[in-house]
Each structure stands twice: as structure tokens, then as C-alpha cells.
């Protein structure tokens, strides 16, 4: 193990501990007893919350902002891919050149999506006023991580230390700022599905016209 | 009567600076501590989740009628979330405690509280449309309500809204109608009904024990629109229903739900539960009032920490049942004009009553036209969240109304029906201000007019 993989490993443990803290706190808080009689299906509501309700045809925040929505989806895919790849690289697996270039190309696109989202945040007045340093730091950490992953895939070991350092910094930061939405996103969708499912609002009845 | 109605419903929006109505005062540490306790008291995982989930993407903006109508970035729902969440972060997160500027964590002080009053009370109807369309799934309306509760414990509910709550707490109804006046109105309506052909034997029972239904009212009915009481009475008569009204506790509304005061909301709800017990009725039927239905059907069991010992249904469900069971019949030739439907947010988006009103209208309206969007995606009329009670925000409220006015105009309908008296009031103002030249009716009024007796 090199010093930077040790550093990465420590960061990984800290990140896991931080996220575990958030998760345990959520589980300990529990859901309040709802005494009102249920009129819909909680299971169907939660299922819909994670599926149909996320569809760009249903979610206004998606279909009114298709470029941003698409960039966000690609950006997140790039992040998940980079996280997967760093563990593969950690295990010293070497990819065939064609695959490395393919993955790096996708990561370049996803990082560009991240940069686009960052620029939008900086340029649009309303978004800029809503933002705080955490929003910018989070974006920069993730985008740099993706770029370094792409570079590492196609340039041998030159960027490897930098990649692991960037990944470690990202991991240290995740439990502190908005990146913890990687946990809270699922909790929020679950809570929303529970709420609307219980009341029979989700899933919506398809034919709303008489 | 006509003059009173006009004064109540058609008054032009007053231009009042909200700041001028709220005398700024120093918050005591005790008040701040009580407000901060709201984060710890009973929100559970739900509150924790939603306080930590917003990623500031800002994509919720267009879901909000305030933003849509004005283009003012301050009204973006995420800004309202952040106002509450930033206070939470300051006192409950590592980053907020030690690096507050990193995560824009804010102290709860006079500046923050004033901004909360303006945005959470003055620029949100708690319609929940932003919640449904949030890219993450943050329950924005729930966080706004949490913020309102914090303001409530600090005594910062706008005086106009608080006076409505106070009237309900002090007198049993939010308009402070004395019982003799209310009973006189019912008697008058009963006499009118008995003079009409087809309803000679119809009655408006008061305080009758052991009936199947205890029916509720929005106090605006006895005060300004008593014909809507007789509309529902005719429907009950046609269906052969066993029902009664209470002379003392008939008010379906619960504005404490909007003010965020849990104690007052619980007190108001409990009175209705007690009245059901006193009159020994089987089913509590909730009048056409979106927030009142929500407060009773979905919130009151949680205020009181117990399950209903009786059945609860909205009047929309009851009418749909009557039609389905063939207990009432409607004349399909009665309305030739195009009719559109406004969906009350609390009844539909937060209450799951979406298809029943469409089923009813389909039974007798030949030319029914949906708004775009409709159902659970429909826009708020702008009068929810206690906005109609808060006259200091009239100008802002009527700006948001442009969204609904355009929706109505695009349908080309001549009648707008909404199963919510609060919405009907706002729609009536919209009709007047935007010169839509439509009729605004409650569902029961429309059904009663088409009854085959």
C-alpha cells in the first residue's frame, strides 16, 4: 500500500463513519405514529416515489429543465462510475486500452456536465443567491475526482497519487456538506412515498379525465 | 347582504407594506430557545431527512405560483427551505456550529425571524406543488410549516391570521358568529327550502342526536353564502340521509394548522371530536374546505394521539357515493355551459381526493374541461395557507392569482367549480380582478341545482 492509498483508506473509513452517524441518527429518530386512517398503499407510494415520480415526464423540475436534468443525470452516473473505478484501481486491476479510453471519454463528458452545472450556479443570479461555499466546493471536489479518474485511466500511473488524494478529500467532505444527500436522497424519496402513498395521492390514478 | 358579500369577497387588494404592520421587537433568549426546540420535538426521521436533503438546485422555482407570477428569485421554494434549514444547521450540525459560513448557517435572531415571517407566511400557500416536483423529494411545505411553528412559539404569527385563530378558539367559529344568529340563518334557509317546489319536506336539523351524519360548515356559509347550506341540505334530503348540524361546533376550518400553533390546532380539532361524541353521530362529514378537511381527516388524529372513534368523509366523497348508489339523480340538461374544475391543494394533492369530484361532474356536466395542469398537479389558487386571512399580503396574493386566472381563461369555461370555500373566495376575487366573467361555484351548489327531485 502506498501512502496515498492509506490516506484514501482512512478517508473512506471516516466517510463511512460519518454516513453511519447520519444513518443511525435517522433510524433512531424513527417515524412518528400516524393515527389517521390510511387511504392508499404505502408500498405503492414508495415504489412510485423512486420510479414514476422521478420520470422526466412527471417531474416538472426535470421536464422544464431538460438540459440541466440531463447534465445532472450524466454527472451522477460519472460519479458512481468513478467511485466504482477507484476501488477497482485500488485492487490494481488494469483495463484494456479501448475500455479505458471509453470510460475516460464518458468521464470527460460527465465532468463537463459538472462544470456546466457549476457555471450555471455562478452565472444565474437566483441560483447564485441560493448558493453557499458548500455548493461550489462539493461540485469542484466531485468534478476534479471525475477528471482525475479519466486522466488516470488513459495515462498510466502519472495521475494516480493525485486521484487518490482527490478521492480522499471528497470522502472526508461527504458527511459534512450537501454531498451527504447520497444518503438523504433515498430517505427523502422514501418519506415522500410514505406520505403520498398513505394518503392515496401516489401513485396517481392514470386517467384523470372523466 | 349583497353589500356585505361585496365587501368580503370583492374588495380590491390593498397595498400594505407588511413591515409596517409588524412592530419589530427584540426576541428573548427564552423565545429563541423555544423555537429551536421545534427541531427536537416530535419531527422524527421525517423532519431530520427533509432538513438535510436540499441540494440548492433551484429547479423547484417554476413549481411555485409566487415565483411563476413574479419572477422574484426570493420566492423560489428552495429559499424558503434554506431559511429553516440554515437555522437547523447552525445549531445541529458540525459544519454549521464550527464553520457556519461554509454552509450558510444562520443564527435565529430578529433578522432571520423577520425574513421567515415574510417568506414563510407572506409568500407561501403551503400548497405542496414544489414538494411533488422537487428533484430530491424534499417536503418543502412541511418545512415551511415547521418554520411557521417556530414563529408561532415566538409569538410572530401575523396578527391578521392570529385573530382568525383567536376567533375560532374564543367563539367556536372563525368568524365569531353568535349561536342565535347562526340558528336564525339555518331557520331562514329551511323556510326558503320549504317554499321551493320539490323540497317542501326538507329540513335542516340542528343538534339532533343519534343521526348518521354530523355535517360541518365553513363559517363563510352562514355569514355570507347561506344558500350553500341549503344546497347541501337539498342533497341530503334527496338522498334520504339522516343528518344534523351542530349549533355550537360546526366550523370545519382550522387556521391554527396554518399558523403553526399545535396547541390551538389541537383544541379546535378536539371540539369537533367532542361534538361527534355529544351528538352520537356515526359519520363526520367535512364540508367543502380543503385545509379544514386536511386538518381534521389527516392531522387531528395526530394532534390528539388517537384514532378516530367514528367515520370521517368529505362531502365530495358523500355526494359521489350517493350518485354511485343511485340515491340522487342529476339532470344532464341543466348546465349547457362549459365547466372547469379547480383542485383545492389540501383536498387533492395532500388529501388524495382527486377522482371523486370528476366522477360527480361527469354524471351531469356535458362540457367539462380540465385545466392544464390539473388534478394533483394543479396550481394553487393563491388563497391557501391562510393567505386570505392575511390582508397585509393582499397585493402579493393577487399577483400570484395571475397563474390561476390564465389557467381558467385558457379553458374557455363559463363556470368554475371548486370543492373548497376558501378557494371559491379567492377565485371570486380572481374573477373580479382579472375580468374573467365566469361563475364560481362550490360542487354542492352545482349538484343541488341539477338535482332531480
XYZ file of C-alpha atoms in Angstrom:
663
model
C 0.000 0.000 0.000
C 1.291 3.440 -0.887
C 0.926 6.458 1.348
C -1.831 7.862 -0.812
C -3.874 4.658 -0.760
C -3.528 4.602 3.019
C -4.719 8.201 3.064
C -7.618 7.197 0.840
C -8.434 4.248 3.086
C -8.505 6.463 6.174
C -10.777 8.898 4.343
C -13.028 6.037 3.340
C -13.346 4.935 6.969
C -14.060 8.487 8.104
C -16.678 8.855 5.383
C -18.341 5.586 6.321
C -18.314 6.574 9.992
C -19.855 9.952 9.135
C -22.538 8.475 6.948
C -23.226 5.765 9.531
C -23.736 8.518 12.079
C -26.311 10.162 9.824
C -27.994 6.842 9.093
C -28.112 5.762 12.728
C -29.492 9.133 13.739
C -32.229 8.763 11.145
C -33.060 5.246 12.263
C -33.040 6.239 15.931
C -35.351 9.180 15.259
C -37.893 6.831 13.733
C -41.175 7.770 12.206
C -43.946 9.187 14.310
C -47.015 7.063 14.700
C -49.635 8.242 12.215
C -53.051 7.827 13.787
C -55.015 8.924 10.723
C -56.530 6.002 8.846
C -54.637 5.123 5.695
C -56.472 5.545 2.411
C -53.856 4.412 -0.087
C -50.988 1.971 -0.374
C -47.726 2.925 1.336
C -45.789 0.315 -0.627
C -47.149 1.557 -3.944
C -46.468 5.144 -2.921
C -42.844 4.451 -2.034
C -42.346 2.420 -5.216
C -43.793 5.255 -7.270
C -41.653 7.797 -5.425
C -38.498 6.045 -6.641
C -39.771 5.293 -10.140
C -42.645 7.123 -11.859
C -42.340 10.278 -9.784
C -38.691 10.588 -10.835
C -39.555 10.347 -14.510
C -38.852 13.492 -16.535
C -42.360 13.226 -17.954
C -43.860 13.616 -14.471
C -41.393 15.812 -12.629
C -41.675 19.447 -13.577
C -38.213 20.210 -12.229
C -36.986 17.748 -14.852
C -39.111 18.446 -17.932
C -38.861 22.213 -17.634
C -35.093 21.962 -17.282
C -34.153 19.111 -19.578
C -30.568 20.263 -20.285
C -29.832 20.671 -16.558
C -31.682 17.475 -15.722
C -29.759 15.511 -18.369
C -26.458 17.037 -17.277
C -27.292 16.124 -13.685
C -28.072 12.523 -14.592
C -24.823 12.148 -16.580
C -22.860 13.861 -13.821
C -24.236 11.479 -11.211
C -23.539 8.471 -13.423
C -19.974 9.731 -13.790
C -19.680 9.980 -10.023
C -20.978 6.464 -9.429
C -18.670 5.155 -12.139
C -15.664 6.941 -10.649
C -16.407 5.549 -7.182
C -16.656 2.057 -8.637
C -13.473 2.500 -10.642
C -11.353 3.762 -7.784
C -11.962 0.567 -5.861
C -11.068 -1.419 -8.966
C -7.892 0.622 -9.428
C -7.115 0.196 -5.756
C -7.110 -3.535 -6.390
C -4.535 -2.928 -9.152
C -6.802 -4.104 -11.934
C -5.658 -2.891 -15.343
C -8.225 -2.275 -18.066
C -7.745 -2.896 -21.782
C -6.826 0.333 -23.573
C -10.072 0.556 -25.539
C -12.158 0.214 -22.374
C -10.005 2.770 -20.562
C -10.471 5.289 -23.352
C -14.194 4.591 -23.478
C -14.596 5.106 -19.758
C -12.361 8.177 -19.777
C -14.392 9.693 -22.603
C -17.586 9.233 -20.637
C -15.955 10.734 -17.550
C -14.814 13.706 -19.578
C -18.407 14.265 -20.675
C -19.717 13.845 -17.136
C -17.069 16.216 -15.750
C -18.027 18.757 -18.408
C -21.632 18.375 -17.250
C -20.427 19.116 -13.712
C -18.573 22.187 -14.937
C -21.692 23.281 -16.803
C -23.780 22.952 -13.641
C -21.131 24.892 -11.720
C -21.100 27.673 -14.309
C -24.884 27.839 -14.209
C -24.713 28.243 -10.439
C -22.178 31.046 -10.812
C -23.927 32.863 -13.644
C -27.646 32.674 -12.783
C -28.450 35.324 -10.216
C -31.180 33.387 -8.447
C -29.057 30.280 -8.153
C -26.020 32.267 -7.045
C -28.014 33.890 -4.261
C -29.246 30.485 -3.146
C -25.745 29.002 -3.103
C -23.161 28.861 -0.353
C -19.463 27.808 -0.408
C -20.506 24.205 0.254
C -22.314 24.098 -3.103
C -19.218 25.181 -5.005
C -16.773 23.042 -3.002
C -18.954 19.954 -3.444
C -19.117 20.441 -7.192
C -15.383 21.113 -7.538
C -14.433 18.064 -5.451
C -16.643 15.732 -7.487
C -15.697 17.207 -10.858
C -11.941 17.083 -10.130
C -12.353 13.497 -8.935
C -14.024 12.539 -12.205
C -11.436 14.355 -14.330
C -8.533 12.741 -12.486
C -10.165 9.351 -12.819
C -10.432 9.854 -16.564
C -6.809 11.017 -16.789
C -5.581 8.115 -14.672
C -7.371 5.624 -16.897
C -5.584 6.814 -20.033
C -2.204 7.977 -18.740
C -0.946 5.147 -16.623
C 0.205 5.908 -13.102
C 1.139 9.571 -13.547
C -2.076 10.876 -12.020
C -2.728 8.033 -9.596
C -1.492 9.800 -6.415
C -3.493 12.888 -7.317
C -6.567 10.776 -7.974
C -6.385 9.100 -4.568
C -5.746 12.395 -2.821
C -8.744 13.967 -4.593
C -10.868 10.940 -3.747
C -9.776 11.114 -0.117
C -10.623 14.800 0.156
C -14.013 14.076 -1.377
C -14.634 11.250 1.085
C -13.639 13.401 4.053
C -16.053 16.066 2.888
C -19.100 13.949 2.063
C -20.605 13.695 5.581
C -20.121 17.405 6.253
C -21.833 19.204 3.419
C -24.557 18.725 0.883
C -22.908 15.653 -0.622
C -24.488 13.684 2.184
C -27.580 13.789 0.004
C -26.228 10.477 -1.308
C -27.869 9.123 1.835
C -30.616 11.663 2.410
C -31.877 11.469 -1.159
C -33.090 7.929 -0.512
C -34.535 8.896 2.854
C -36.372 11.855 1.313
C -37.864 9.802 -1.530
C -38.905 7.155 0.991
C -40.537 9.712 3.275
C -42.343 11.337 0.364
C -43.576 7.993 -0.939
C -44.782 7.153 2.556
C -46.643 10.448 2.860
C -48.326 10.432 -0.541
C -48.843 6.667 -0.605
C -50.616 6.673 2.727
C -52.972 9.409 1.556
C -53.704 7.754 -1.770
C -52.096 10.563 -3.770
C -49.273 8.454 -5.209
C -49.315 6.583 -7.457
C -51.683 8.940 -9.267
C -54.729 7.464 -10.934
C -53.753 7.426 -14.579
C -56.915 8.643 -16.236
C -57.578 11.988 -14.623
C -60.176 12.935 -17.196
C -63.738 11.742 -16.734
C -76.436 41.091 2.282
C -75.165 41.978 -1.199
C -73.090 44.794 0.236
C -71.598 42.526 2.860
C -70.705 39.927 0.255
C -69.024 42.510 -1.941
C -67.100 43.916 0.970
C -65.888 40.483 1.951
C -65.182 38.969 -1.413
C -64.724 41.704 -3.920
C -62.613 44.187 -2.011
C -59.687 45.269 -4.190
C -56.292 44.193 -2.968
C -54.972 46.727 -0.515
C -51.394 47.833 -0.868
C -49.878 47.467 2.561
C -46.253 47.200 3.438
C -46.104 44.068 5.587
C -43.195 45.509 7.515
C -45.289 48.417 8.660
C -47.761 46.076 10.321
C -45.255 44.139 12.346
C -43.691 46.138 15.085
C -40.164 44.855 15.354
C -39.303 43.653 18.790
C -36.296 42.076 20.389
C -36.541 38.344 20.752
C -35.708 36.977 24.167
C -33.317 34.042 24.528
C -36.212 32.086 26.001
C -38.303 32.616 22.858
C -35.390 31.631 20.639
C -34.772 28.501 22.681
C -38.443 27.555 22.453
C -38.352 27.999 18.685
C -35.216 25.893 18.377
C -36.894 23.157 20.412
C -39.253 22.670 17.460
C -36.397 20.861 15.700
C -36.246 18.363 18.547
C -39.913 17.950 19.383
C -41.540 15.155 17.537
C -40.409 15.654 13.957
C -38.543 12.362 13.963
C -36.796 10.990 10.909
C -39.124 12.895 8.598
C -38.002 16.294 9.837
C -34.354 15.248 10.011
C -34.491 13.947 6.461
C -36.063 16.978 4.886
C -33.868 19.439 6.788
C -30.773 17.741 5.399
C -31.792 16.986 1.842
C -31.948 20.172 -0.226
C -29.048 20.481 -2.703
C -29.857 24.040 -3.818
C -30.504 23.035 -7.426
C -33.234 25.682 -7.616
C -35.248 23.617 -10.084
C -38.316 23.949 -7.863
C -38.732 27.633 -8.775
C -41.326 27.220 -11.541
C -43.480 24.949 -9.395
C -44.271 27.898 -7.132
C -47.017 30.358 -8.069
C -45.166 33.160 -6.278
C -42.079 32.696 -8.433
C -44.085 31.956 -11.557
C -46.181 35.086 -11.215
C -43.432 37.500 -10.199
C -40.116 36.004 -11.335
C -38.712 37.089 -7.973
C -35.895 34.712 -7.013
C -36.618 35.253 -3.326
C -39.792 33.244 -3.751
C -38.032 30.120 -5.012
C -39.172 27.306 -2.686
C -35.551 26.324 -2.051
C -35.002 29.747 -0.466
C -37.809 29.027 1.973
C -36.359 25.625 2.748
C -32.940 27.134 3.236
C -34.247 29.697 5.658
C -35.456 26.974 8.010
C -32.627 24.532 7.281
C -29.940 27.197 7.761
C -31.143 27.739 11.333
C -31.170 23.990 11.867
C -27.615 23.705 10.525
C -26.374 26.463 12.845
C -27.430 24.626 15.970
C -27.463 20.965 14.979
C -24.645 20.218 12.519
C -20.891 20.101 12.889
C -20.273 22.359 9.896
C -22.969 24.799 10.985
C -21.600 25.074 14.509
C -17.910 25.444 13.642
C -17.867 26.694 10.025
C -21.222 28.474 9.673
C -20.292 30.468 6.598
C -19.333 27.298 4.725
C -22.916 26.043 4.819
C -24.656 29.420 5.267
C -25.826 28.506 8.748
C -27.768 31.323 10.384
C -28.405 32.370 13.936
C -32.037 32.563 14.879
C -32.346 36.275 15.565
C -34.624 39.167 14.691
C -33.339 39.434 11.101
C -33.809 35.738 10.418
C -37.212 35.685 12.091
C -38.430 38.704 10.106
C -37.329 37.082 6.877
C -39.071 33.895 7.937
C -42.319 35.775 8.553
C -42.141 37.414 5.143
C -41.313 34.278 3.160
C -42.997 31.507 5.145
C -46.217 33.333 5.966
C -46.253 36.001 3.289
C -45.014 34.106 0.250
C -46.212 30.527 0.576
C -49.632 28.907 0.477
C -48.204 25.542 1.625
C -49.814 24.092 -1.484
C -47.096 21.449 -1.747
C -46.703 21.658 -5.514
C -42.973 22.279 -5.120
C -42.739 19.227 -2.871
C -44.197 16.985 -5.534
C -41.785 18.283 -8.164
C -38.636 18.627 -6.041
C -35.732 16.881 -7.764
C -34.692 15.295 -4.465
C -38.028 14.857 -2.736
C -37.807 17.467 -0.004
C -41.188 18.034 1.641
C -40.962 21.781 1.277
C -44.472 22.520 2.541
C -43.706 20.515 5.679
C -40.572 22.556 6.312
C -42.500 25.779 5.762
C -44.990 24.573 8.352
C -42.105 23.757 10.687
C -40.834 27.305 10.220
C -44.300 28.674 10.919
C -44.438 26.644 14.113
C -41.125 28.190 15.182
C -42.519 31.655 14.518
C -45.691 30.756 16.357
C -43.866 29.816 19.552
C -42.023 33.145 19.307
C -45.354 34.972 19.014
C -44.646 36.087 15.449
C -47.744 34.875 13.612
C -49.121 37.776 11.526
C -51.772 39.480 13.624
C -54.481 39.061 10.991
C -54.058 35.288 10.822
C -53.783 35.034 14.584
C -57.020 36.982 15.030
C -58.805 34.423 12.838
C -57.434 31.620 15.008
C -58.354 33.538 18.146
C -61.937 33.993 16.966
C -62.215 30.241 16.450
C -60.691 29.487 19.849
C -62.806 32.070 21.674
C -66.158 31.625 19.953
C -66.074 28.207 18.301
C -66.036 29.579 14.758
C -63.515 31.705 12.921
C -65.983 34.483 12.144
C -67.277 34.804 15.657
C -70.893 34.203 14.623
C -73.111 34.117 17.740
C -75.119 30.892 18.052
C -78.569 32.609 17.942
C -77.598 34.329 14.685
C -76.407 31.039 13.239
C -79.571 29.198 14.235
C -81.695 32.033 12.779
C -79.838 31.712 9.492
C -80.492 27.984 9.412
C -84.166 28.536 10.134
C -84.338 31.129 7.376
C -82.701 28.726 4.917
C -85.044 25.946 5.976
C -88.077 28.189 5.395
C -86.745 29.147 1.956
C -86.288 25.491 1.073
C -89.763 24.593 2.246
C -91.163 27.278 -0.065
C -89.481 25.692 -3.071
C -91.236 23.014 -5.086
C -89.675 19.613 -4.557
C -88.175 20.392 -1.163
C -91.283 21.167 0.851
C -90.461 18.446 3.338
C -86.769 19.217 3.535
C -85.371 20.186 6.916
C -82.117 21.469 8.377
C -81.840 19.518 11.622
C -79.914 21.149 14.444
C -78.354 19.314 17.385
C -80.294 16.131 16.609
C -78.786 13.154 18.422
C -78.021 9.738 17.012
C -78.050 10.731 13.354
C -75.905 9.072 10.729
C -74.122 12.256 9.727
C -72.884 15.304 11.590
C -72.294 17.819 8.836
C -69.841 20.685 9.186
C -69.713 24.128 7.591
C -67.251 26.799 6.694
C -68.406 29.862 8.693
C -68.420 31.912 5.490
C -71.544 29.922 4.587
C -73.828 31.135 7.392
C -72.164 34.545 7.320
C -72.222 35.336 3.594
C -73.363 32.410 1.467
C -76.203 30.633 3.294
C -77.506 29.217 0.025
C -74.616 26.779 0.047
C -76.013 25.368 3.304
C -79.371 24.768 1.706
C -77.618 23.276 -1.332
C -76.143 20.534 0.806
C -79.409 20.219 2.756
C -81.225 19.537 -0.530
C -78.693 16.867 -1.434
C -79.139 15.189 1.957
C -82.890 15.440 1.535
C -82.795 13.935 -1.946
C -80.604 11.099 -0.699
C -82.897 10.455 2.264
C -79.994 10.955 4.610
C -80.199 11.060 8.387
C -78.130 14.080 9.318
C -77.735 17.075 11.589
C -75.771 20.240 12.127
C -74.422 21.319 15.465
C -75.411 24.758 16.697
C -72.209 25.215 18.643
C -69.434 23.360 16.812
C -69.892 23.351 13.076
C -66.727 25.121 11.920
C -64.680 22.834 9.678
C -61.798 25.312 9.386
C -58.683 25.147 11.493
C -56.474 28.140 10.794
C -54.163 27.117 13.602
C -52.948 24.483 11.156
C -51.652 27.371 9.069
C -50.421 29.495 11.972
C -48.371 26.538 13.144
C -49.758 26.582 16.672
C -50.158 22.924 17.595
C -51.964 23.598 20.864
C -54.631 25.757 19.274
C -54.981 23.376 16.318
C -55.477 20.504 18.754
C -58.046 22.440 20.780
C -60.107 23.299 17.700
C -59.939 19.715 16.428
C -60.849 18.269 19.805
C -64.037 20.302 19.957
C -65.244 18.622 16.776
C -64.380 15.189 18.143
C -66.249 16.046 21.345
C -69.268 17.245 19.362
C -69.398 13.945 17.495
C -69.406 12.199 20.842
C -72.059 14.532 22.275
C -74.418 14.137 19.325
C -73.651 10.448 18.940
C -73.356 10.652 15.164
C -71.758 7.862 13.112
C -70.009 9.825 10.377
C -68.423 13.233 10.424
C -68.866 14.813 7.004
C -66.407 17.519 6.182
C -67.779 20.449 4.212
C -66.087 21.725 1.077
C -62.995 23.159 2.714
C -59.571 21.963 1.631
C -57.478 22.821 4.650
C -60.295 22.039 7.076
C -60.657 18.585 5.570
C -56.945 18.043 5.806
C -56.692 19.336 9.368
C -59.499 17.051 10.519
C -59.061 13.975 8.358
C -55.273 13.757 8.335
C -53.932 15.888 11.155
C -56.429 15.804 14.020
C -55.784 12.154 14.994
C -52.129 13.077 15.346
C -52.900 16.246 17.291
C -54.913 14.140 19.717
C -52.758 10.996 19.548
C -55.667 8.657 18.908
C -57.538 7.020 16.085
C -60.996 8.159 15.033
C -63.796 6.528 17.024
C -66.146 7.489 14.155
C -66.089 7.563 10.361
C -64.871 10.656 8.542
C -65.711 11.541 4.961
C -65.594 14.638 2.845
C -68.807 15.941 1.324
C -67.274 15.251 -2.098
C -66.993 11.548 -1.257
C -70.512 11.502 0.162
C -72.015 13.052 -2.980
C -70.033 10.625 -5.160
C -71.384 7.758 -3.037
C -74.975 8.993 -3.405
C -74.588 9.153 -7.165
C -72.899 5.790 -7.352
C -75.581 4.169 -5.213
C -78.373 5.842 -7.187
C -79.592 7.768 -4.129
C -79.606 11.030 -6.070
C -80.162 11.709 -9.737
C -78.911 14.700 -11.683
C -80.287 16.477 -14.726
C -77.752 16.313 -17.556
C -79.572 19.103 -19.401
C -79.288 21.604 -16.559
C -75.889 23.028 -17.430
C -75.138 23.701 -21.054
C -72.137 25.945 -20.369
C -68.567 24.669 -20.245
C -67.459 23.857 -16.709
C -63.925 23.622 -15.372
C -62.666 22.359 -12.037
C -60.174 23.909 -9.668
C -58.443 21.335 -7.460
C -58.000 22.531 -3.853
C -54.421 21.669 -2.869
C -55.183 20.338 0.589
C -58.045 18.165 -0.595
C -56.355 16.814 -3.724
C -52.564 16.994 -3.571
C -52.394 16.432 0.166
C -55.639 14.575 0.676
C -55.947 12.136 -2.195
C -59.499 13.234 -3.157
C -58.953 13.644 -6.873
C -61.271 11.441 -8.901
C -64.463 11.755 -6.859
C -65.246 15.301 -7.974
C -64.518 14.321 -11.581
C -66.850 11.353 -11.277
C -69.606 13.649 -9.996
C -69.136 16.248 -12.724
C -69.041 13.585 -15.401
C -72.500 12.487 -14.280
C -74.194 15.717 -15.293
C -71.857 18.157 -16.995
C -71.803 17.741 -20.742
C -68.911 20.076 -21.447
C -66.343 19.522 -18.732
C -62.903 20.941 -19.403
C -59.811 20.198 -17.349
C -57.349 22.921 -16.523
C -53.759 22.454 -17.593
C -52.197 21.185 -15.425
C -54.937 19.525 -13.392
C -55.505 17.092 -10.538
C -52.552 16.668 -8.204
C -50.505 18.967 -10.448
C -52.987 21.834 -10.482
C -51.768 25.255 -9.382
C -52.905 26.729 -6.097
C -55.492 29.495 -6.400
C -53.262 31.659 -4.225
C -55.663 31.846 -1.307
C -54.376 28.846 0.654
C -52.012 28.711 3.601
C -54.027 31.357 5.411
C -53.311 33.954 2.708
C -56.927 35.085 2.534
C -56.817 35.837 6.229
C -53.562 37.817 5.994
C -54.633 41.110 4.444
C -51.104 42.519 4.762
C -50.133 40.301 1.843
C -53.157 41.050 -0.360
C -51.169 42.691 -3.122
C -48.752 39.792 -3.361
C -51.591 37.278 -3.212
C -53.398 38.870 -6.099
C -50.201 38.912 -8.158
C -49.926 35.151 -7.774
C -53.548 34.878 -8.865
C -52.477 35.626 -12.441
C -51.398 31.991 -12.792
C -54.860 30.691 -11.944
C -56.583 33.388 -13.999
C -54.644 32.323 -17.086
C -55.448 28.668 -16.439
C -59.164 29.437 -16.212
C -59.159 31.691 -19.253
C -57.476 29.031 -21.371
C -60.228 26.510 -20.637
C -62.866 28.832 -22.070
C -65.219 27.617 -19.358
C -68.076 29.755 -18.083
C -68.402 28.032 -14.725
C -65.529 27.290 -12.368
C -66.327 24.779 -9.677
C -64.192 24.086 -6.655
C -64.964 21.924 -3.625
C -63.431 24.448 -1.241
C -64.998 27.610 0.148
C -61.615 29.203 0.687
C -60.683 28.596 -2.955
C -64.086 29.905 -4.004
C -63.358 33.173 -2.192
C -60.013 33.558 -3.914
C -61.475 32.511 -7.282
C -64.220 35.099 -6.848
C -61.596 37.784 -6.333
C -59.670 36.477 -9.342
C -62.831 36.576 -11.416
C -63.386 40.195 -10.428
C -59.773 41.385 -10.704
C -58.959 39.646 -13.981
C -62.413 40.188 -15.527
C -62.912 36.540 -16.349
C -66.719 36.783 -16.467
C -67.235 33.309 -15.124
C -69.434 31.930 -12.365
C -67.684 30.475 -9.337
C -69.499 27.686 -7.526
C -68.937 25.023 -4.956
C -69.547 21.460 -6.019
C -72.593 21.094 -3.767
C -74.161 24.240 -5.244
C -73.753 22.872 -8.765
C -75.082 19.449 -7.796
C -78.038 20.906 -5.888
C -79.040 22.968 -8.908
C -79.125 19.829 -11.053
C -80.932 17.590 -8.568
C -83.947 15.731 -9.923
C -86.360 15.831 -7.017
